[in-house]
PDB file of C-alpha atoms in Angstrom:
ATOM      1  CA  UNK A   1     -45.451-146.101  -0.765  1.00 56.00           C
ATOM      2  CA  UNK A   2     -47.724-143.948   1.551  1.00 68.00           C
ATOM      3  CA  UNK A   3     -49.282-142.368  -1.563  1.00 79.00           C
ATOM      4  CA  UNK A   4     -49.980-145.537  -3.114  1.00 81.00           C
ATOM      5  CA  UNK A   5     -51.668-147.050  -0.200  1.00 83.00           C
ATOM      6  CA  UNK A   6     -53.904-144.050   0.607  1.00 86.00           C
ATOM      7  CA  UNK A   7     -55.017-144.260  -3.029  1.00 89.00           C
ATOM      8  CA  UNK A   8     -55.678-147.758  -2.945  1.00 90.00           C
ATOM      9  CA  UNK A   9     -57.692-147.277   0.361  1.00 90.00           C
ATOM     10  CA  UNK A  10     -59.725-144.640  -1.406  1.00 92.00           C
ATOM     11  CA  UNK A  11     -60.592-146.852  -4.304  1.00 94.00           C
ATOM     12  CA  UNK A  12     -61.617-149.521  -1.882  1.00 93.00           C
ATOM     13  CA  UNK A  13     -63.776-147.085  -0.115  1.00 92.00           C
ATOM     14  CA  UNK A  14     -65.159-146.274  -3.551  1.00 94.00           C
ATOM     15  CA  UNK A  15     -65.738-149.868  -4.493  1.00 95.00           C
ATOM     16  CA  UNK A  16     -67.464-150.586  -0.812  1.00 91.00           C
ATOM     17  CA  UNK A  17     -69.944-147.283  -1.598  1.00 88.00           C
ATOM     18  CA  UNK A  18     -70.773-148.716  -4.922  1.00 91.00           C
ATOM     19  CA  UNK A  19     -71.558-152.176  -3.748  1.00 91.00           C
ATOM     20  CA  UNK A  20     -73.849-150.675  -0.806  1.00 83.00           C
ATOM     21  CA  UNK A  21     -75.464-148.874  -4.057  1.00 85.00           C
ATOM     22  CA  UNK A  22     -75.716-151.798  -5.859  1.00 89.00           C
ATOM     23  CA  UNK A  23     -73.853-150.764  -8.805  1.00 95.00           C
ATOM     24  CA  UNK A  24     -71.759-153.467  -9.056  1.00 96.00           C
ATOM     25  CA  UNK A  25     -69.986-152.588 -12.457  1.00 97.00           C
ATOM     26  CA  UNK A  26     -68.386-149.387 -10.597  1.00 96.00           C
ATOM     27  CA  UNK A  27     -67.525-151.422  -7.279  1.00 96.00           C
ATOM     28  CA  UNK A  28     -65.802-154.089  -9.815  1.00 97.00           C
ATOM     29  CA  UNK A  29     -63.605-150.872 -11.313  1.00 97.00           C
ATOM     30  CA  UNK A  30     -62.675-149.498  -7.967  1.00 96.00           C
ATOM     31  CA  UNK A  31     -62.050-152.939  -6.250  1.00 96.00           C
ATOM     32  CA  UNK A  32     -59.857-154.073  -9.303  1.00 96.00           C
ATOM     33  CA  UNK A  33     -58.167-150.598  -9.069  1.00 96.00           C
ATOM     34  CA  UNK A  34     -57.422-150.933  -5.572  1.00 94.00           C
ATOM     35  CA  UNK A  35     -56.106-154.548  -5.478  1.00 94.00           C
ATOM     36  CA  UNK A  36     -53.772-153.519  -8.198  1.00 93.00           C
ATOM     37  CA  UNK A  37     -52.263-150.678  -6.415  1.00 91.00           C
ATOM     38  CA  UNK A  38     -52.372-152.751  -3.178  1.00 90.00           C
ATOM     39  CA  UNK A  39     -49.991-155.222  -4.685  1.00 88.00           C
ATOM     40  CA  UNK A  40     -47.531-152.550  -6.132  1.00 86.00           C
ATOM     41  CA  UNK A  41     -46.789-151.426  -2.300  1.00 75.00           C
ATOM     42  CA  UNK A  42     -47.992-154.546  -0.345  1.00 59.00           C
ATOM     43  CA  UNK A  43     -45.355-156.923  -0.632  1.00 59.00           C
ATOM     44  CA  UNK A  44     -44.808-157.446   2.776  1.00 60.00           C
ATOM     45  CA  UNK A  45     -48.249-156.775   4.875  1.00 70.00           C
ATOM     46  CA  UNK A  46     -51.732-157.859   4.096  1.00 84.00           C
ATOM     47  CA  UNK A  47     -53.688-155.057   2.985  1.00 85.00           C
ATOM     48  CA  UNK A  48     -54.517-156.698  -0.365  1.00 91.00           C
ATOM     49  CA  UNK A  49     -56.065-159.764   1.066  1.00 94.00           C
ATOM     50  CA  UNK A  50     -59.027-157.280   1.910  1.00 93.00           C
ATOM     51  CA  UNK A  51     -59.033-156.189  -1.669  1.00 95.00           C
ATOM     52  CA  UNK A  52     -59.220-159.959  -2.735  1.00 96.00           C
ATOM     53  CA  UNK A  53     -62.209-160.791  -0.243  1.00 97.00           C
ATOM     54  CA  UNK A  54     -64.078-158.044  -1.736  1.00 96.00           C
ATOM     55  CA  UNK A  55     -63.791-158.930  -5.178  1.00 97.00           C
ATOM     56  CA  UNK A  56     -64.802-162.275  -4.297  1.00 97.00           C
ATOM     57  CA  UNK A  57     -68.028-161.164  -2.687  1.00 96.00           C
ATOM     58  CA  UNK A  58     -68.555-158.987  -5.844  1.00 97.00           C
ATOM     59  CA  UNK A  59     -68.611-162.347  -7.538  1.00 97.00           C
ATOM     60  CA  UNK A  60     -70.880-163.960  -5.281  1.00 96.00           C
ATOM     61  CA  UNK A  61     -73.205-160.769  -6.019  1.00 94.00           C
ATOM     62  CA  UNK A  62     -73.146-161.765  -9.405  1.00 96.00           C
ATOM     63  CA  UNK A  63     -73.896-165.189  -9.152  1.00 95.00           C
ATOM     64  CA  UNK A  64     -70.155-166.311  -9.602  1.00 97.00           C
ATOM     65  CA  UNK A  65     -69.685-168.677  -6.742  1.00 96.00           C
ATOM     66  CA  UNK A  66     -66.900-170.558  -8.565  1.00 97.00           C
ATOM     67  CA  UNK A  67     -64.975-167.802  -9.012  1.00 97.00           C
ATOM     68  CA  UNK A  68     -65.675-166.406  -5.385  1.00 97.00           C
ATOM     69  CA  UNK A  69     -64.724-169.673  -3.878  1.00 97.00           C
ATOM     70  CA  UNK A  70     -61.403-169.576  -6.354  1.00 97.00           C
ATOM     71  CA  UNK A  71     -60.282-166.098  -5.168  1.00 97.00           C
ATOM     72  CA  UNK A  72     -60.995-166.967  -1.521  1.00 98.00           C
ATOM     73  CA  UNK A  73     -59.294-170.370  -1.801  1.00 97.00           C
ATOM     74  CA  UNK A  74     -56.274-168.063  -2.937  1.00 96.00           C
ATOM     75  CA  UNK A  75     -56.470-165.682  -0.136  1.00 96.00           C
ATOM     76  CA  UNK A  76     -57.018-168.771   2.416  1.00 96.00           C
ATOM     77  CA  UNK A  77     -54.150-170.087   0.883  1.00 96.00           C
ATOM     78  CA  UNK A  78     -51.959-166.687   1.105  1.00 93.00           C
ATOM     79  CA  UNK A  79     -52.905-166.023   4.731  1.00 94.00           C
ATOM     80  CA  UNK A  80     -51.797-169.576   5.843  1.00 94.00           C
ATOM     81  CA  UNK A  81     -48.475-169.113   3.794  1.00 93.00           C
ATOM     82  CA  UNK A  82     -47.393-165.888   5.446  1.00 90.00           C
ATOM     83  CA  UNK A  83     -48.908-166.113   8.937  1.00 90.00           C
ATOM     84  CA  UNK A  84     -51.409-163.273   8.429  1.00 91.00           C
ATOM     85  CA  UNK A  85     -53.088-164.394  11.428  1.00 91.00           C
ATOM     86  CA  UNK A  86     -55.510-161.241  12.017  1.00 91.00           C
ATOM     87  CA  UNK A  87     -56.613-161.663   8.229  1.00 94.00           C
ATOM     88  CA  UNK A  88     -57.965-165.061   9.187  1.00 96.00           C
ATOM     89  CA  UNK A  89     -61.459-164.361  10.660  1.00 95.00           C
ATOM     90  CA  UNK A  90     -62.226-162.416   6.912  1.00 95.00           C
ATOM     91  CA  UNK A  91     -61.206-165.458   5.162  1.00 97.00           C
ATOM     92  CA  UNK A  92     -63.410-167.657   7.343  1.00 97.00           C
ATOM     93  CA  UNK A  93     -66.240-165.058   7.186  1.00 96.00           C
ATOM     94  CA  UNK A  94     -65.991-165.394   3.243  1.00 97.00           C
ATOM     95  CA  UNK A  95     -65.900-169.251   3.333  1.00 98.00           C
ATOM     96  CA  UNK A  96     -68.914-169.402   5.435  1.00 97.00           C
ATOM     97  CA  UNK A  97     -70.775-167.569   2.690  1.00 96.00           C
ATOM     98  CA  UNK A  98     -69.597-169.506  -0.082  1.00 97.00           C
ATOM     99  CA  UNK A  99     -70.441-172.712   1.526  1.00 97.00           C
ATOM    100  CA  UNK A 100     -74.078-171.162   2.173  1.00 96.00           C
ATOM    101  CA  UNK A 101     -74.609-171.152  -1.710  1.00 95.00           C
ATOM    102  CA  UNK A 102     -73.674-174.562  -1.757  1.00 95.00           C
ATOM    103  CA  UNK A 103     -76.099-175.499   0.968  1.00 95.00           C
ATOM    104  CA  UNK A 104     -73.425-176.703   3.302  1.00 97.00           C
ATOM    105  CA  UNK A 105     -74.745-175.479   6.342  1.00 97.00           C
ATOM    106  CA  UNK A 106     -72.809-177.379   8.648  1.00 97.00           C
ATOM    107  CA  UNK A 107     -69.631-177.001   7.411  1.00 97.00           C
ATOM    108  CA  UNK A 108     -70.353-173.140   7.316  1.00 97.00           C
ATOM    109  CA  UNK A 109     -71.533-173.070  10.887  1.00 97.00           C
ATOM    110  CA  UNK A 110     -68.667-174.918  11.916  1.00 98.00           C
ATOM    111  CA  UNK A 111     -66.485-172.373  10.487  1.00 98.00           C
ATOM    112  CA  UNK A 112     -68.251-169.481  11.979  1.00 97.00           C
ATOM    113  CA  UNK A 113     -68.032-171.241  15.738  1.00 96.00           C
ATOM    114  CA  UNK A 114     -64.850-171.890  15.468  1.00 97.00           C
ATOM    115  CA  UNK A 115     -63.495-168.401  14.257  1.00 97.00           C
ATOM    116  CA  UNK A 116     -66.242-166.909  16.815  1.00 94.00           C
ATOM    117  CA  UNK A 117     -68.094-164.990  13.808  1.00 94.00           C
ATOM    118  CA  UNK A 118     -71.454-164.609  15.471  1.00 92.00           C
ATOM    119  CA  UNK A 119     -72.918-162.500  12.316  1.00 91.00           C
ATOM    120  CA  UNK A 120     -72.141-165.202  10.392  1.00 94.00           C
ATOM    121  CA  UNK A 121     -73.304-167.801  12.594  1.00 96.00           C
ATOM    122  CA  UNK A 122     -76.611-165.869  12.261  1.00 94.00           C
ATOM    123  CA  UNK A 123     -76.480-165.948   8.632  1.00 94.00           C
ATOM    124  CA  UNK A 124     -76.078-169.504   8.649  1.00 96.00           C
ATOM    125  CA  UNK A 125     -78.948-170.087  10.905  1.00 95.00           C
ATOM    126  CA  UNK A 126     -81.176-167.677   8.869  1.00 94.00           C
ATOM    127  CA  UNK A 127     -80.289-169.903   5.675  1.00 94.00           C
ATOM    128  CA  UNK A 128     -81.603-172.783   7.628  1.00 94.00           C
ATOM    129  CA  UNK A 129     -84.509-171.231   8.460  1.00 92.00           C
ATOM    130  CA  UNK A 130     -83.832-171.191  12.173  1.00 94.00           C
ATOM    131  CA  UNK A 131     -85.141-167.402  12.656  1.00 93.00           C
ATOM    132  CA  UNK A 132     -85.311-167.688  16.724  1.00 92.00           C
ATOM    133  CA  UNK A 133     -81.691-168.728  16.985  1.00 94.00           C
ATOM    134  CA  UNK A 134     -80.741-166.219  14.453  1.00 93.00           C
ATOM    135  CA  UNK A 135     -82.511-163.465  16.596  1.00 92.00           C
ATOM    136  CA  UNK A 136     -80.961-164.412  19.883  1.00 92.00           C
ATOM    137  CA  UNK A 137     -77.685-163.973  18.363  1.00 93.00           C
ATOM    138  CA  UNK A 138     -78.395-160.794  16.691  1.00 91.00           C
ATOM    139  CA  UNK A 139     -80.403-159.322  19.688  1.00 87.00           C
ATOM    140  CA  UNK A 140     -76.524-159.886  21.298  1.00 88.00           C
ATOM    141  CA  UNK A 141     -74.519-158.595  18.502  1.00 86.00           C
ATOM    142  CA  UNK A 142     -77.184-155.481  18.374  1.00 82.00           C
ATOM    143  CA  UNK A 143     -76.759-154.600  22.057  1.00 81.00           C
ATOM    144  CA  UNK A 144     -72.643-154.546  21.548  1.00 79.00           C
ATOM    145  CA  UNK A 145     -72.826-152.820  18.497  1.00 74.00           C
ATOM    146  CA  UNK A 146     -74.833-150.130  19.930  1.00 71.00           C
ATOM    147  CA  UNK A 147     -72.457-149.809  22.759  1.00 70.00           C
ATOM    148  CA  UNK A 148     -69.359-150.065  20.932  1.00 63.00           C
ATOM    149  CA  UNK A 149     -70.439-147.807  17.694  1.00 60.00           C
ATOM    150  CA  UNK A 150     -69.780-150.433  15.387  1.00 62.00           C
ATOM    151  CA  UNK A 151     -70.385-148.587  12.329  1.00 58.00           C
ATOM    152  CA  UNK A 152     -69.111-151.017   9.730  1.00 60.00           C
ATOM    153  CA  UNK A 153     -71.494-153.567  10.860  1.00 68.00           C
ATOM    154  CA  UNK A 154     -74.839-151.691  11.490  1.00 72.00           C
ATOM    155  CA  UNK A 155     -75.950-152.020   7.936  1.00 72.00           C
ATOM    156  CA  UNK A 156     -75.243-155.937   7.888  1.00 77.00           C
ATOM    157  CA  UNK A 157     -76.802-156.349  11.227  1.00 83.00           C
ATOM    158  CA  UNK A 158     -79.941-154.082  10.857  1.00 82.00           C
ATOM    159  CA  UNK A 159     -80.256-156.092   7.404  1.00 82.00           C
ATOM    160  CA  UNK A 160     -80.264-159.558   8.809  1.00 87.00           C
ATOM    161  CA  UNK A 161     -82.589-158.672  11.894  1.00 87.00           C
ATOM    162  CA  UNK A 162     -84.874-157.511   9.057  1.00 87.00           C
ATOM    163  CA  UNK A 163     -84.766-161.161   7.601  1.00 87.00           C
ATOM    164  CA  UNK A 164     -84.878-162.365  10.700  1.00 89.00           C
ATOM    165  CA  UNK A 165     -88.129-160.566  11.942  1.00 88.00           C
ATOM    166  CA  UNK A 166     -89.903-161.565   8.911  1.00 88.00           C
ATOM    167  CA  UNK A 167     -89.035-165.184   8.942  1.00 89.00           C
ATOM    168  CA  UNK A 168     -90.473-164.843  12.577  1.00 87.00           C
ATOM    169  CA  UNK A 169     -93.820-163.364  10.955  1.00 88.00           C
ATOM    170  CA  UNK A 170     -92.831-160.018  12.860  1.00 89.00           C
ATOM    171  CA  UNK A 171     -93.642-158.133   9.594  1.00 88.00           C
ATOM    172  CA  UNK A 172     -93.703-154.614  11.462  1.00 89.00           C
ATOM    173  CA  UNK A 173     -90.674-155.107  13.167  1.00 86.00           C
ATOM    174  CA  UNK A 174     -89.156-156.524   9.913  1.00 84.00           C
ATOM    175  CA  UNK A 175     -90.055-153.498   7.662  1.00 88.00           C
ATOM    176  CA  UNK A 176     -89.202-150.915  10.479  1.00 86.00           C
ATOM    177  CA  UNK A 177     -85.454-152.617  10.607  1.00 81.00           C
ATOM    178  CA  UNK A 178     -85.553-152.644   6.643  1.00 80.00           C
ATOM    179  CA  UNK A 179     -86.270-148.843   6.406  1.00 82.00           C
ATOM    180  CA  UNK A 180     -83.550-148.276   8.806  1.00 73.00           C
ATOM    181  CA  UNK A 181     -81.187-150.655   6.454  1.00 69.00           C
ATOM    182  CA  UNK A 182     -82.344-148.366   4.001  1.00 70.00           C
ATOM    183  CA  UNK A 183     -81.573-144.601   5.528  1.00 71.00           C
ATOM    184  CA  UNK A 184     -77.998-146.181   6.496  1.00 61.00           C
ATOM    185  CA  UNK A 185     -77.595-147.220   2.631  1.00 58.00           C
ATOM    186  CA  UNK A 186     -78.336-143.808   1.097  1.00 60.00           C
ATOM    187  CA  UNK A 187     -75.966-142.396  -0.931  1.00 55.00           C
ATOM    188  CA  UNK A 188     -73.818-140.105   1.136  1.00 52.00           C
ATOM    189  CA  UNK A 189     -71.749-137.038  -0.417  1.00 48.00           C
ATOM    190  CA  UNK A 190     -68.319-138.595  -1.530  1.00 45.00           C
ATOM    191  CA  UNK A 191     -65.248-137.048   0.489  1.00 45.00           C
ATOM    192  CA  UNK A 192     -61.905-138.422   1.084  1.00 43.00           C
ATOM    193  CA  UNK A 193     -62.935-138.661   4.828  1.00 45.00           C
ATOM    194  CA  UNK A 194     -66.079-140.964   4.191  1.00 46.00           C
ATOM    195  CA  UNK A 195     -63.912-143.245   1.905  1.00 42.00           C
ATOM    196  CA  UNK A 196     -61.125-143.775   3.983  1.00 43.00           C
ATOM    197  CA  UNK A 197     -63.806-145.122   6.613  1.00 45.00           C
ATOM    198  CA  UNK A 198     -65.395-147.601   4.361  1.00 46.00           C
TER     199      UNK A 198
END
């Protein structure tokens, strides 16, 4: 089963890279291949949930909120049924994104706070136009990210900071952060090592 898991993880890494590069068709293809393999080896553990949540985000990126909602609802049911406790925050973060798209900000904020998801909480505050509260949250996360070298969160954090500064009227700071985000999202050489860390 280990070779299947390695290939599944590599496909998911490819899917995430193409998502960052806004090549949604390629991201979809690799994401579906990863999920197909994960379901073959993953009858006891929960790696396939990660694939499903990724595909839900792809649906959101394409504007298919109902499709994303359906995937996340299914993943949430599976997580509860199988007691995959450490996947609960990932499911919750996806639920927040869907609730924001439905303009159900109060519910989204409740979920973000209940599951201690400060990035999700900041996103809700931005969606409500409260840049000041979002910035206070993001600055704390930014400090923690720099100390902890949270590479996975760096791009999302940088984009959210750019949005918050822009809403605050801090155009220069927003452009500075946006330049940093664009640099982070630049295509990098595809190697097995960077695929497996995505």
